[in-house]
XYZ file of N, CA and C in Angstrom:
795
model
N 62.892 -40.282 -34.029
C 61.957 -41.108 -34.942
C 61.227 -42.105 -34.000
N 61.798 -42.508 -33.057
C 61.400 -43.315 -32.005
C 60.523 -42.518 -31.112
N 60.863 -41.181 -30.600
C 60.105 -40.396 -29.954
C 58.651 -40.166 -30.473
N 58.658 -39.748 -31.868
C 57.469 -39.516 -32.632
C 56.681 -40.714 -32.703
N 57.100 -41.956 -32.654
C 56.294 -43.286 -32.677
C 55.662 -43.323 -31.306
N 56.492 -42.998 -30.266
C 56.088 -42.879 -28.751
C 54.721 -42.234 -28.495
N 54.669 -41.063 -29.116
C 53.493 -40.320 -28.986
C 52.365 -40.427 -29.915
N 52.614 -41.217 -31.263
C 51.705 -41.740 -31.720
C 50.934 -42.778 -31.033
N 51.560 -43.746 -30.515
C 51.148 -44.886 -29.865
C 50.242 -44.450 -28.693
N 50.752 -43.280 -27.874
C 49.729 -42.893 -26.840
C 48.521 -42.232 -27.534
N 48.459 -41.558 -28.482
C 47.437 -40.858 -29.050
C 46.415 -42.196 -29.393
N 46.904 -43.172 -30.011
C 46.271 -44.276 -30.703
C 45.566 -44.840 -29.282
N 46.450 -44.818 -28.338
C 45.548 -45.845 -26.973
C 44.743 -44.851 -26.319
N 44.761 -43.585 -26.460
C 44.058 -42.530 -25.907
C 42.458 -42.818 -26.697
N 42.749 -42.665 -27.916
C 41.396 -42.769 -28.792
C 40.683 -43.959 -28.579
N 41.229 -44.988 -28.519
C 40.761 -46.258 -28.215
C 40.368 -46.672 -26.656
N 40.540 -45.666 -25.953
C 40.153 -46.056 -24.326
C 38.710 -45.792 -24.296
N 38.265 -46.338 -23.362
C 36.561 -45.867 -22.920
C 36.273 -44.835 -22.618
N 37.388 -43.633 -21.996
C 36.967 -42.469 -21.793
C 36.915 -41.497 -22.832
N 37.979 -41.730 -23.943
C 37.792 -41.067 -25.139
C 36.424 -41.269 -26.144
N 36.134 -42.650 -25.750
C 35.019 -43.304 -26.569
C 33.688 -42.603 -26.328
N 33.487 -41.927 -24.900
C 32.437 -41.323 -24.519
C 31.818 -40.298 -25.205
N 32.869 -39.545 -26.036
C 32.644 -38.270 -26.359
C 32.201 -38.514 -27.908
N 31.391 -38.016 -28.625
C 31.169 -37.916 -30.217
C 30.925 -36.698 -30.843
N 32.058 -36.616 -31.781
C 32.087 -35.145 -32.412
C 30.583 -35.127 -33.444
N 29.986 -33.982 -33.192
C 28.827 -33.603 -34.201
C 29.305 -32.696 -35.216
N 30.015 -31.758 -35.001
C 30.594 -30.835 -36.278
C 31.997 -30.183 -35.540
N 32.296 -28.979 -36.045
C 33.508 -28.333 -35.721
C 33.240 -27.657 -34.386
N 31.883 -27.169 -34.341
C 31.811 -26.442 -32.972
C 31.092 -27.076 -31.755
N 30.684 -28.328 -31.867
C 29.912 -29.027 -31.167
C 30.179 -30.439 -30.794
N 30.287 -30.970 -29.878
C 30.175 -32.094 -29.478
C 29.310 -32.734 -28.284
N 29.065 -34.202 -28.382
C 28.092 -34.725 -27.331
C 28.787 -35.750 -26.597
N 28.173 -35.978 -25.473
C 28.937 -37.122 -24.430
C 27.753 -38.174 -24.364
N 28.265 -39.231 -24.688
C 27.205 -40.315 -24.528
C 27.254 -41.209 -22.926
N 28.062 -40.954 -22.099
C 27.956 -41.609 -20.795
C 26.718 -40.911 -20.109
N 26.500 -41.510 -19.006
C 25.310 -41.147 -18.174
C 25.650 -39.856 -17.385
N 26.777 -39.670 -16.766
C 26.900 -38.415 -15.802
C 28.507 -38.108 -16.022
N 28.694 -36.699 -15.723
C 29.970 -36.242 -15.811
C 30.077 -35.614 -14.437
N 31.217 -35.851 -14.087
C 31.647 -35.117 -12.871
C 32.911 -34.431 -12.955
N 32.818 -33.304 -12.443
C 34.195 -32.443 -12.238
C 34.352 -32.222 -10.943
N 35.704 -32.981 -10.396
C 35.819 -32.906 -9.079
C 35.296 -33.660 -8.104
N 34.340 -34.551 -8.736
C 33.587 -35.511 -8.061
C 33.605 -37.101 -8.637
N 33.567 -38.251 -7.753
C 33.996 -39.478 -8.468
C 32.779 -39.763 -8.791
N 31.277 -39.454 -8.254
C 30.283 -40.200 -8.303
C 29.051 -39.176 -8.807
N 29.186 -38.522 -9.712
C 28.177 -37.513 -10.250
C 26.920 -38.195 -10.094
N 26.040 -37.269 -9.905
C 24.489 -37.777 -9.562
C 23.708 -36.840 -10.414
N 24.211 -36.246 -11.555
C 23.436 -35.599 -12.604
C 24.262 -35.379 -14.013
N 23.765 -35.037 -14.965
C 24.568 -35.260 -16.177
C 25.608 -34.441 -16.379
N 25.615 -33.361 -15.448
C 27.205 -32.353 -15.064
C 26.983 -32.024 -13.719
N 28.064 -32.545 -13.039
C 28.150 -32.476 -11.585
C 29.514 -31.755 -11.167
N 29.374 -30.470 -10.794
C 30.643 -29.911 -10.213
C 30.672 -30.067 -8.664
N 32.047 -30.670 -8.183
C 31.926 -31.079 -6.820
C 32.580 -29.579 -6.223
N 33.231 -29.758 -5.323
C 33.672 -28.486 -4.464
C 34.170 -27.372 -5.485
N 33.983 -26.450 -5.140
C 34.340 -25.090 -6.050
C 33.374 -24.560 -6.950
N 33.661 -23.684 -7.929
C 32.700 -23.100 -8.696
C 32.860 -23.497 -9.938
N 31.906 -22.991 -10.848
C 32.229 -23.084 -12.334
C 31.851 -21.785 -12.932
N 32.679 -21.526 -13.839
C 32.815 -20.162 -14.658
C 32.415 -20.173 -15.974
N 31.631 -19.430 -16.479
C 31.373 -19.466 -18.090
C 31.665 -17.982 -18.344
N 32.537 -17.957 -19.535
C 32.853 -16.395 -20.051
C 31.966 -15.730 -20.777
N 30.636 -16.422 -21.047
C 29.703 -15.757 -21.778
C 28.337 -16.198 -21.152
N 27.600 -17.356 -21.393
C 26.358 -17.307 -20.713
C 26.103 -18.915 -20.552
N 25.098 -19.200 -19.907
C 24.950 -20.742 -19.650
C 22.924 -20.663 -19.686
N 22.434 -21.600 -20.435
C 21.329 -21.663 -20.604
C 20.610 -23.200 -19.861
N 19.632 -22.807 -19.056
C 18.886 -23.897 -18.150
C 17.772 -24.015 -18.659
N 17.254 -25.468 -19.271
C 16.095 -25.586 -19.643
C 15.754 -25.423 -21.162
N 14.510 -25.041 -21.243
C 14.328 -24.702 -22.847
C 13.824 -26.138 -23.459
N 12.838 -26.913 -22.491
C 12.214 -27.906 -23.122
C 10.969 -27.779 -23.850
N 10.116 -28.838 -23.602
C 8.994 -28.702 -24.590
C 7.752 -27.691 -24.009
N 7.967 -27.348 -22.767
C 6.916 -26.299 -22.323
C 7.441 -24.927 -22.480
N 8.756 -24.715 -23.271
C 9.286 -23.313 -23.512
C 9.956 -22.772 -22.270
N 10.176 -23.480 -21.154
C 10.757 -22.883 -19.945
C 12.137 -22.752 -20.281
N 12.967 -21.719 -19.856
C 14.258 -21.478 -19.743
C 14.836 -20.635 -18.838
N 15.947 -20.632 -18.491
C 16.529 -19.798 -17.639
C 18.294 -19.590 -18.225
N 18.287 -18.349 -18.681
C 19.577 -17.820 -19.382
C 20.586 -16.934 -18.234
N 21.429 -17.510 -18.190
C 22.406 -16.452 -17.229
C 23.591 -16.031 -17.779
N 23.993 -14.863 -17.711
C 24.902 -14.375 -18.296
C 25.379 -13.213 -18.139
N 26.856 -12.871 -18.556
C 27.245 -11.344 -18.139
C 26.478 -10.318 -18.737
N 26.028 -10.460 -19.556
C 24.681 -9.532 -20.428
C 23.336 -9.320 -19.903
N 23.200 -10.139 -18.862
C 22.068 -9.874 -18.080
C 21.499 -11.606 -18.045
N 20.504 -11.638 -16.921
C 20.006 -13.110 -16.764
C 18.289 -12.977 -16.912
N 17.936 -14.063 -17.436
C 16.485 -14.063 -17.702
C 15.933 -15.374 -17.745
N 14.620 -15.520 -17.120
C 13.690 -16.639 -17.085
C 12.535 -16.559 -18.192
N 12.302 -17.366 -18.860
C 11.167 -17.150 -19.822
C 10.559 -18.635 -19.774
N 9.243 -18.391 -20.499
C 8.355 -19.568 -20.595
C 7.558 -19.436 -21.810
N 7.682 -20.250 -22.663
C 7.090 -20.047 -23.845
C 7.178 -18.587 -24.575
N 8.457 -17.670 -24.330
C 8.752 -16.585 -25.066
C 8.518 -15.482 -24.185
N 7.580 -15.921 -23.047
C 7.353 -14.638 -22.206
C 8.113 -14.494 -20.775
N 8.615 -13.489 -20.532
C 9.741 -13.142 -19.471
C 9.087 -13.207 -18.128
N 9.531 -14.253 -17.344
C 9.168 -14.434 -15.912
C 9.970 -13.585 -15.071
N 11.264 -13.696 -15.167
C 12.011 -13.068 -14.384
C 13.433 -12.503 -15.175
N 13.957 -11.255 -15.126
C 14.974 -10.545 -15.703
C 15.880 -9.785 -14.866
N 16.889 -9.795 -15.048
C 18.174 -8.996 -14.540
C 19.162 -8.294 -15.247
N 19.274 -7.037 -15.013
C 20.552 -6.412 -16.144
C 21.720 -6.103 -15.363
N 22.578 -5.421 -16.074
C 23.931 -5.345 -15.445
C 24.108 -4.214 -14.415
N 23.014 -3.589 -14.099
C 22.758 -2.759 -12.592
C 22.363 -3.487 -11.746
N 22.595 -4.700 -11.664
C 21.767 -5.174 -10.449
C 20.555 -5.028 -10.231
N 19.547 -4.810 -11.118
C 18.349 -4.547 -10.907
C 17.435 -5.457 -11.398
N 16.462 -6.160 -10.901
C 15.639 -7.226 -11.143
C 14.219 -6.868 -11.606
N 13.863 -7.316 -12.728
C 12.647 -7.206 -13.178
C 11.788 -8.584 -13.306
N 10.478 -8.592 -12.438
C 9.479 -9.678 -12.811
C 8.499 -9.224 -13.955
N 8.558 -9.933 -14.878
C 7.644 -9.840 -16.027
C 8.263 -8.953 -17.228
N 9.573 -8.768 -16.887
C 10.024 -7.650 -18.103
C 11.570 -7.737 -17.747
N 12.295 -7.181 -18.894
C 13.914 -7.594 -19.004
C 14.564 -6.242 -18.753
N 13.764 -5.017 -18.893
C 14.445 -3.546 -18.396
C 13.824 -2.905 -17.207
N 14.404 -3.465 -16.232
C 13.900 -2.779 -14.888
C 14.456 -1.535 -14.778
N 13.602 -0.642 -14.244
C 13.904 0.966 -14.062
C 14.315 1.160 -12.408
N 14.103 0.060 -11.664
C 14.206 -0.087 -10.062
C 15.075 -1.261 -9.674
N 15.473 -1.282 -8.573
C 16.003 -2.355 -7.765
C 15.277 -3.598 -8.017
N 13.668 -3.202 -7.825
C 12.698 -4.357 -8.176
C 11.627 -3.715 -8.933
N 11.459 -4.171 -10.124
C 10.423 -3.781 -10.988
C 9.325 -4.934 -11.402
N 8.204 -4.543 -10.978
C 7.076 -5.648 -11.473
C 6.332 -5.312 -12.351
N 6.027 -5.828 -13.435
C 5.342 -5.452 -14.397
C 3.750 -6.411 -14.250
N 3.054 -5.960 -13.283
C 1.849 -6.561 -13.021
C 1.378 -6.397 -11.497
N 0.746 -7.075 -11.047
C 0.384 -6.915 -9.394
C 1.176 -7.904 -8.485
N 1.380 -7.721 -7.437
C 2.481 -8.191 -6.439
C 1.525 -8.687 -5.058
N 1.987 -10.025 -4.491
C 1.061 -10.236 -3.327
C 2.279 -10.570 -2.475
N 1.819 -10.022 -1.219
C 2.751 -10.517 0.043
C 1.721 -10.946 1.123
N 2.096 -12.279 1.580
C 0.979 -12.799 2.535
C 1.153 -12.423 3.934
N 2.258 -11.807 4.348
C 2.197 -11.273 5.851
C 2.477 -9.692 5.620
N 3.771 -9.246 5.502
C 4.095 -7.833 5.580
C 5.285 -7.485 4.648
N 5.216 -6.286 4.280
C 6.339 -5.482 3.529
C 6.767 -4.119 3.895
N 8.111 -3.987 4.209
C 8.759 -2.896 4.640
C 9.240 -2.064 3.672
N 8.860 -0.835 3.551
C 9.730 0.248 2.607
C 10.250 1.058 3.527
N 11.471 1.372 3.021
C 12.181 2.506 3.779
C 13.103 2.032 5.094
N 13.120 2.770 5.960
C 13.882 2.387 7.220
C 15.556 2.891 7.182
N 15.587 4.025 6.333
C 16.902 4.483 6.140
C 17.409 5.368 7.432
N 18.307 6.136 7.426
C 18.951 6.867 8.367
C 18.099 7.845 8.924
N 17.101 8.486 8.406
C 16.162 9.533 8.987
C 14.908 8.703 9.608
N 15.240 7.518 9.826
C 14.115 6.579 10.647
C 12.617 6.307 9.881
N 12.496 6.652 8.771
C 11.336 6.607 7.815
C 11.329 5.230 7.350
N 9.743 4.751 7.571
C 9.809 3.365 7.097
C 8.120 3.345 6.991
N 7.608 2.485 6.039
C 6.322 2.011 5.802
C 6.230 0.770 5.702
N 5.337 0.257 6.866
C 5.202 -1.225 6.814
C 3.815 -1.375 6.579
N 3.554 -2.353 5.371
C 2.279 -2.677 4.921
C 2.224 -4.288 5.116
N 0.916 -4.518 5.761
C 0.727 -6.059 5.998
C -0.615 -6.474 6.454
N -1.055 -7.739 6.490
C -2.304 -7.985 6.654
C -3.105 -7.736 8.028
N -1.942 -7.325 8.979
C -2.456 -6.951 10.281
C -2.418 -5.407 10.453
N -2.209 -4.750 9.478
C -2.083 -3.169 9.725
C -1.045 -2.572 8.902
N -1.472 -1.345 8.230
C -0.362 -0.596 7.562
C 0.336 0.424 8.411
N 1.532 0.999 8.393
C 1.994 2.092 9.240
C 3.030 3.018 8.545
N 3.055 4.088 8.536
C 4.312 4.813 8.232
C 4.811 5.846 9.525
N 5.819 5.592 9.637
C 6.842 6.111 10.786
C 7.981 7.006 10.162
N 8.442 7.789 11.117
C 9.588 8.404 10.963
C 10.045 8.791 12.349
N 11.391 8.410 12.565
C 12.024 8.600 13.834
C 11.346 7.846 15.049
N 10.383 6.845 14.677
C 9.609 6.146 15.714
C 8.479 6.672 15.801
N 8.142 7.997 15.552
C 6.777 8.692 15.556
C 5.976 8.346 14.318
N 4.648 8.020 14.693
C 3.545 7.578 13.688
C 3.062 8.643 12.938
N 3.304 8.487 11.666
C 2.824 9.484 10.624
C 1.152 9.089 10.180
N 1.403 7.893 9.648
C -0.238 7.525 9.105
C -0.239 5.791 9.440
N -1.445 5.545 9.829
C -1.621 4.116 10.303
C -2.968 3.918 10.018
N -3.122 2.332 9.659
C -4.313 1.896 8.919
C -4.342 0.191 9.781
N -5.579 0.141 10.382
C -5.540 -1.243 10.992
C -6.508 -2.333 10.267
N -6.654 -3.576 10.661
C -7.274 -4.271 9.834
C -8.640 -4.108 9.716
N -9.485 -3.066 10.117
C -10.637 -2.970 10.128
C -11.054 -1.836 9.199
N -9.892 -1.330 8.323
C -10.005 -0.241 7.621
C -10.309 1.079 8.344
N -9.725 1.215 9.520
C -10.016 2.479 10.341
C -8.343 3.018 10.111
N -8.247 4.570 9.927
C -7.083 5.257 9.774
C -6.787 6.242 10.692
N -5.739 6.251 11.066
C -5.196 7.270 12.105
C -4.043 8.165 11.487
N -3.986 9.273 11.867
C -2.808 10.197 11.485
C -2.230 10.677 12.534
N -0.863 10.319 12.955
C -0.239 10.556 14.265
C -0.458 9.839 15.077
N -1.299 8.942 15.146
C -1.375 7.709 16.155
C -2.113 6.455 15.681
N -1.729 5.417 16.181
C -2.365 4.206 15.970
C -3.545 3.825 16.577
N -3.891 4.745 17.718
C -5.296 4.601 18.528
C -6.330 5.217 17.551
N -7.068 4.497 17.321
C -8.504 4.963 16.691
C -9.694 4.663 17.439
N -10.246 5.762 18.191
C -11.551 5.264 19.088
C -12.697 4.492 18.333
N -13.299 3.691 18.873
C -14.345 2.921 18.287
C -15.551 4.150 18.133
N -15.831 3.467 16.627
C -17.036 4.096 15.973
C -16.711 5.263 15.060
N -15.278 5.493 14.549
C -14.825 6.471 14.064
C -13.996 5.755 12.846
N -13.911 6.478 11.643
C -13.181 5.671 10.598
C -11.615 6.665 10.580
N -11.741 7.678 11.037
C -10.444 8.526 11.102
C -10.159 9.383 12.234
N -8.900 8.984 12.973
C -8.469 9.693 13.973
C -7.364 10.479 13.881
N -7.415 11.706 14.007
C -5.993 12.554 13.956
C -5.600 13.024 15.366
N -4.301 13.050 15.455
C -3.563 13.391 16.762
C -3.243 14.430 16.583
N -3.799 15.708 16.727
C -3.354 17.235 16.449
C -4.331 18.196 15.527
N -3.882 19.134 14.920
C -4.671 19.919 14.330
C -5.078 19.681 12.982
N -5.940 19.924 12.106
C -6.491 19.833 10.909
C -6.694 21.117 10.151
N -6.191 21.549 9.025
C -6.554 22.684 8.372
C -6.769 21.897 6.810
N -7.647 22.742 6.151
C -8.141 22.601 5.007
C -8.623 23.688 4.506
N -8.575 23.818 2.947
C -9.149 24.994 2.243
C -10.777 24.852 2.347
N -11.348 23.552 2.278
C -12.865 23.255 2.280
C -13.040 22.078 2.970
N -14.174 21.900 3.818
C -14.866 20.922 4.289
C -16.312 20.670 3.985
N -16.614 19.740 3.413
C -17.824 19.285 3.214
C -18.271 17.951 4.047
N -19.797 18.252 4.984
C -20.437 17.526 5.797
C -21.517 17.012 5.009
N -21.927 15.974 5.011
C -23.026 15.501 4.346
C -24.301 15.985 5.170
N -25.553 16.274 4.563
C -26.350 16.979 5.260
C -27.284 16.154 6.182
N -27.868 16.598 7.200
C -28.557 15.661 7.920
C -29.802 15.410 7.608
N -30.557 14.465 7.818
C -31.927 14.134 7.234
C -32.650 15.373 7.916
N -32.810 15.679 9.002
C -33.591 16.518 9.788
C -33.012 18.140 9.636
N -32.864 18.499 8.429
C -32.208 19.883 8.755
C -33.331 20.904 9.048
N -32.931 21.864 9.631
C -33.924 22.762 10.489
C -34.864 23.484 10.010
N -35.306 23.160 8.451
C -36.191 24.269 8.044
C -37.545 24.111 8.554
N -37.742 22.952 9.568
C -38.981 22.739 10.269
C -39.507 23.873 11.213
N -38.204 24.592 11.355
C -38.270 25.857 12.232
C -39.591 26.793 11.596
N -39.380 26.947 10.505
C -40.284 27.989 9.588
C -41.797 27.452 9.211
N -42.120 25.996 9.570
C -43.343 25.605 9.427
C -44.327 26.354 10.366
N -45.687 26.181 9.994
C -46.978 26.880 10.656
C -47.052 26.519 12.175
N -46.701 25.074 11.719
C -46.969 24.323 13.331
C -45.829 24.317 14.327
N -44.840 24.888 14.110
C -43.530 24.712 14.746
C -43.857 25.693 16.143
N -43.743 25.013 17.185
C -44.180 25.992 18.588
C -42.662 26.244 19.070
N -42.778 27.782 18.810
C -41.253 28.508 19.151
C -41.497 28.808 20.834
N -40.595 28.408 21.432
C -40.282 28.569 22.870
C -40.665 30.066 23.395
N -41.712 30.498 24.252
C -41.811 31.772 24.593
C -40.329 32.369 25.120
N -40.210 33.671 24.828
C -38.944 34.258 25.512
C -38.966 34.245 26.980
N -40.036 34.038 27.639
C -39.872 34.067 29.138
C -39.364 32.710 29.789
N -39.812 31.598 29.000
C -39.328 30.162 29.073
C -37.667 30.162 28.868
N -37.499 30.833 27.730
C -36.111 30.853 27.034
C -35.124 31.532 28.067
N -35.633 32.574 28.634
C -34.678 33.267 29.769
C -34.734 32.540 30.897
N -35.908 31.739 31.297
C -35.803 30.811 32.618
C -34.706 29.467 32.178
N -34.671 29.053 31.084
C -33.800 28.009 30.867
C -32.067 28.538 30.779
N -32.011 29.594 30.542
C -30.827 30.152 30.513
C -30.337 30.439 31.631
N -31.277 30.911 32.507
C -30.780 31.334 34.039
C -30.545 29.907 34.683
N -31.035 29.109 34.465
C -31.082 27.768 35.254
C -29.923 26.805 34.569
N -29.907 26.765 33.402
C -29.118 25.622 32.866
C -27.615 26.252 32.527
N -27.912 27.721 31.843
C -26.441 28.283 31.486
C -26.067 28.126 30.235
N -27.006 27.298 29.721
C -26.992 27.506 27.995
C -28.002 27.432 27.331
N -28.259 27.333 25.893
C -29.315 27.488 25.079
C -29.794 25.770 25.159
N -31.389 25.931 25.045
C -32.272 24.507 24.992
C -31.628 23.942 23.543
N -31.193 22.582 23.782
C -31.186 21.728 22.566
C -29.711 21.796 22.172
N -28.851 22.755 23.140
C -27.169 23.121 22.676
C -26.717 22.255 23.944
N -25.680 21.186 23.479
C -24.972 20.836 24.955
C -24.123 21.755 25.840
N -23.963 21.523 27.008
C -23.415 22.405 27.622
C -21.824 21.954 27.764
N -21.190 22.816 28.311
C -19.583 22.725 28.388
C -19.099 21.459 29.085
N -19.646 21.185 30.042
C -19.428 19.614 30.655
C -19.878 18.323 29.809
N -20.952 18.527 28.954
C -21.457 17.666 28.055
C -20.365 17.365 26.946
N -19.857 18.354 26.492
C -19.036 18.431 25.466
C -17.708 17.987 26.009
N -17.226 18.148 27.014
C -16.021 17.543 27.895
C -16.287 16.279 28.072
N -17.247 15.677 28.640
C -17.577 14.370 28.797
C -17.690 13.390 27.645
N -17.960 14.056 26.437
C -18.124 13.559 25.209
C -16.870 13.480 24.571
N -15.695 14.194 25.155
C -14.624 14.204 24.237
C -14.982 14.992 23.195
N -15.566 15.929 22.804
C -16.038 16.760 22.000
C -17.319 16.734 21.354
N -17.465 17.151 19.897
C -18.988 17.070 19.296
C -18.744 16.915 17.833
N -19.852 16.461 17.397
C -20.016 16.228 15.809
C -20.203 17.418 15.016
N -19.444 17.711 14.116
C -19.644 19.081 13.385
C -21.007 19.129 12.839
N -21.280 17.930 12.091
C -22.472 18.239 11.178
C -23.766 18.387 12.217
N -23.852 17.657 13.140
C -24.887 17.932 14.196
C -24.926 19.248 14.759
N -23.725 19.703 15.412
C -23.601 20.930 15.935
C -23.912 22.128 14.797
N -23.544 21.990 13.756
C -24.090 22.906 12.452
C -25.764 22.911 12.270
N -25.939 21.820 12.384
C -27.758 21.724 12.493
C -28.427 22.570 13.706
N -27.754 21.981 14.717
C -28.433 22.536 15.999
C -28.267 24.441 15.808
N -27.205 24.803 15.304
C -26.961 26.104 15.504
C -27.757 26.793 14.542
N -27.970 26.273 13.306
C -28.854 26.825 12.405
C -30.231 26.814 12.896
N -30.676 25.747 13.723
C -32.133 25.747 14.351
C -32.287 27.061 15.281
N -31.006 27.109 15.946
C -31.443 28.354 17.021
C -31.198 29.723 16.088
N -30.494 30.029 14.937
C -30.601 30.903 14.254
C -31.797 31.369 13.236
N -32.420 30.042 13.156
C -33.702 30.574 12.687
C -34.883 30.831 13.559
N -34.779 30.244 14.660
C -35.646 30.390 15.886
C -35.616 31.842 16.475
N -34.094 32.432 16.416
C -33.830 33.893 16.559
C -34.337 34.638 15.505
N -34.391 34.229 14.268
C -34.967 35.248 13.397
C -36.590 35.249 13.685
N -37.336 34.280 14.304
C -38.564 34.392 14.023
C -38.999 35.315 15.353
N -38.018 34.990 16.622
C -37.863 36.106 17.566
C -38.045 37.510 17.149
N -36.901 37.819 16.277
C -36.761 39.276 15.620
C -38.211 39.678 15.018
N -38.643 38.935 14.303
C -39.504 39.089 13.452
C -40.802 39.599 14.439
N -41.165 38.557 15.316
C -42.323 38.849 16.401
C -42.136 40.196 16.994
N -40.814 40.615 17.560
C -40.514 41.872 18.198
C -40.644 42.998 17.388
N -40.154 42.784 16.044
C -40.535 43.902 14.914
C -42.115 44.351 14.894
N -42.868 43.174 14.891
C -44.338 43.300 14.538
C -45.061 44.188 15.837
N -44.335 43.668 17.003
C -44.745 44.471 18.191
C -44.221 46.082 18.185
N -43.130 46.307 17.730
C -42.536 47.592 17.491
C -43.476 48.200 16.662
N -43.855 47.918 15.495
C -44.635 48.606 14.552
C -45.940 48.656 14.940
N -46.541 47.897 15.601
C -47.876 48.178 16.263
C -48.044 49.206 17.284
N -46.766 49.331 17.931
C -46.937 50.250 19.002
C -46.599 51.823 18.385
N -45.943 51.900 17.351
C -45.603 53.111 16.730
C -46.976 53.482 15.918
N -47.838 52.404 15.404
C -49.187 52.956 14.765
C -49.953 53.483 15.879
N -49.750 53.180 17.152
C -50.723 53.729 18.043
C -50.152 55.080 18.678
N -49.260 55.415 18.410
C -48.758 56.680 18.693
C -49.593 57.820 17.942
């Protein structure tokens, strides 16, 4: 009986102490604290709930925010999510996948919308040395240290090399194969050869030019092609067509002479 009275006295004293009086019961499932700050492991808490050294564990979930602007952050074992006014800002599932703008990401990082990186972003870089670096100063894809595709800040593209000669949009280090290539037509397509006032070079002068120069008139020599590090496909096609049309005129003229000689027989 004396022991029972002793414990009853302790309970009464505890309920009337300042610490106990700081808690107010709301219902059977909730209670509120009326003190300014609560500290766990710290004597001078500087927030409503302040945990000192060590961690805090929640067996279910914890919610941060949820004020008048609708912003909240819910962290829990079934997924983490940040929302504002009912719209998802950031979500994470149980498979350590993060979604920006959605709660069901299907990759390690899944963005529902556009994404901006102020400097650069690297994709890959695994054991085979493959990596794709995208940035404001240039984009580059490499494998094993070798350049596969590169683009610089001037919107110039290189395949197999980062060096793009001046005046060119695309540079390829190696050979190109394609099923079809289309070149925009030149403004002076050589149909002018068939105009009545076109002056066809006499065969004697053509022969003299070939003997002296070693190449057709209007066609660059081998030395010129080497000095210019190649030739333009569109322009060369125009020049070759010009020579084919001139050759056609030579053949037509010769055919007329042959017919005239046959008529004299």
